[in-house]
XYZ file of C-alpha atoms in Angstrom:
158
model
C 3.587 -19.009 -0.565
C 4.497 -15.427 -1.221
C 7.355 -14.666 -3.596
C 9.867 -12.457 -1.833
C 13.078 -10.795 -2.820
C 16.016 -9.695 -0.698
C 14.734 -6.100 -0.544
C 11.474 -7.263 0.998
C 12.754 -9.913 3.405
C 11.962 -7.777 6.462
C 8.743 -6.295 5.061
C 5.351 -7.487 6.247
C 3.088 -9.185 3.682
C 0.923 -6.030 3.623
C 3.938 -3.845 2.823
C 5.013 -6.219 0.066
C 1.554 -6.115 -1.548
C 1.475 -2.308 -1.448
C 5.034 -2.016 -2.811
C 4.212 -4.411 -5.649
C 0.982 -2.527 -6.415
C 2.813 0.814 -6.447
C 5.258 -0.637 -8.973
C 2.287 -0.801 -11.381
C 1.571 2.952 -11.096
C 1.886 4.571 -14.482
C 0.895 1.421 -16.379
C -1.549 2.535 -19.081
C -5.160 1.402 -19.053
C -5.820 -1.462 -21.462
C -9.101 -3.348 -21.254
C -8.556 -7.033 -20.327
C -4.765 -6.612 -20.153
C -2.569 -7.558 -17.194
C 1.032 -6.600 -17.923
C 2.913 -4.181 -15.664
C 4.281 -1.265 -17.671
C 2.455 -2.262 -20.869
C -1.242 -2.176 -19.985
C -3.864 -3.312 -17.514
C -7.389 -2.774 -16.315
C -8.455 -2.966 -12.661
C -8.926 -6.729 -12.684
C -5.651 -7.132 -14.569
C -3.858 -5.268 -11.780
C -5.104 -7.762 -9.183
C -4.336 -10.688 -11.516
C -0.815 -9.370 -12.072
C -0.271 -8.947 -8.349
C -1.466 -12.513 -7.789
C 1.130 -13.772 -10.269
C 3.892 -11.700 -8.655
C 2.967 -12.757 -5.116
C 1.643 -16.296 -5.484
C 2.486 -17.622 -8.943
C 0.025 -19.100 -11.404
C -3.442 -17.566 -11.366
C -6.107 -19.884 -9.905
C -8.397 -19.228 -12.884
C -8.433 -17.118 -16.009
C -11.382 -14.773 -16.368
C -13.478 -15.216 -19.481
C -13.435 -12.440 -22.070
C -15.477 -9.537 -20.742
C -16.834 -6.280 -22.056
C -16.608 -2.943 -20.224
C -20.229 -3.426 -19.095
C -19.696 -7.041 -17.976
C -22.136 -8.464 -15.446
C -24.429 -5.461 -15.773
C -26.892 -7.032 -18.178
C -27.309 -10.194 -16.122
C -26.899 -8.426 -12.780
C -24.569 -11.181 -11.581
C -21.911 -10.421 -8.995
C -19.114 -12.147 -10.932
C -16.336 -10.025 -9.441
C -17.470 -10.518 -5.844
C -17.942 -14.238 -6.406
C -14.431 -14.589 -7.863
C -12.960 -12.617 -4.960
C -14.702 -14.941 -2.501
C -13.342 -17.992 -4.353
C -9.700 -16.939 -4.321
C -9.092 -14.268 -1.687
C -9.634 -14.266 2.057
C -12.648 -12.139 3.069
C -12.089 -9.332 5.574
C -14.674 -7.312 7.477
C -14.754 -3.775 6.058
C -13.962 -2.359 9.506
C -10.881 -4.647 9.680
C -9.430 -3.726 6.300
C -5.786 -2.742 6.130
C -3.152 -1.732 3.614
C -2.584 -4.429 1.027
C -6.199 -5.571 1.000
C -8.124 -5.808 -2.247
C -11.238 -3.632 -2.233
C -14.211 -4.419 -4.464
C -16.387 -1.474 -5.414
C -19.709 -0.665 -7.074
C -19.524 2.232 -9.499
C -23.199 3.064 -8.883
C -25.520 2.266 -5.986
C -27.749 -0.150 -7.907
C -25.025 -1.629 -10.120
C -23.054 -4.821 -9.717
C -19.552 -4.601 -8.260
C -17.126 -4.175 -11.139
C -14.085 -2.274 -9.901
C -11.162 -3.404 -7.747
C -8.076 -1.838 -6.266
C -5.519 -2.244 -3.514
C -5.847 -0.325 -0.274
C -2.753 1.642 0.773
C -1.881 4.602 2.979
C -0.303 7.913 2.121
C 2.761 9.195 3.965
C 0.327 11.261 6.072
C -1.607 8.098 7.006
C -4.708 8.653 4.847
C -6.258 5.705 3.028
C -5.545 5.536 -0.696
C -6.597 3.200 -3.498
C -4.171 1.857 -6.086
C -6.314 1.032 -9.104
C -6.565 1.192 -12.873
C -9.321 2.969 -14.670
C -10.068 4.144 -18.157
C -8.382 7.387 -19.110
C -5.984 7.276 -16.165
C -4.134 3.943 -16.079
C -2.836 2.753 -12.719
C -2.896 5.536 -10.169
C -2.965 5.954 -6.417
C -5.997 8.026 -5.472
C -7.105 9.285 -2.071
C -9.870 7.013 -0.787
C -12.281 9.899 -0.461
C -15.791 9.442 0.909
C -17.031 9.288 -2.716
C -14.808 6.242 -3.348
C -15.135 4.763 0.144
C -18.937 4.592 0.024
C -18.636 2.392 -3.081
C -16.632 -0.324 -1.288
C -18.722 -3.494 -0.924
C -16.036 -6.018 -0.074
C -12.530 -6.306 1.317
C -10.292 -9.289 0.701
C -6.736 -10.304 1.474
C -4.304 -12.194 -0.707
C -3.783 -15.655 0.864
C -0.115 -14.986 1.682
C 0.096 -16.130 5.288
C -1.077 -19.704 4.884
C 1.104 -22.649 5.838
């Protein structure tokens, strides 16, 4: 069940996920790390959010290189998302959902972030990437066309 604090008691699960993800903004990029404020990569951001929202991670990822899955062309990231998160139709995605992206059309999916909305109502992506750390970027058509999966943290289960 979702960890909640008194500030978030009236917030929806989606709002809690986005608020927690925004708390990671400014965390420097560190490959394979997952520590808010100290360092993280994109997968580490989602892992850290899992720990904050749900507790112990369901599995630890094996050590991986920046080009992980590319040589074997295996969809490790998508498979892990399907194992632990609730799938959502892309047209049904909403703030707080985890988006899985391909960085190139013929590449395996290897980037993740959390969908949010700007104050003006535009979709944004909270994500970590090399050279930038955790940022909130507009989900421009260039980013949006890379989305190959949408998933929801399993927060609303009995």
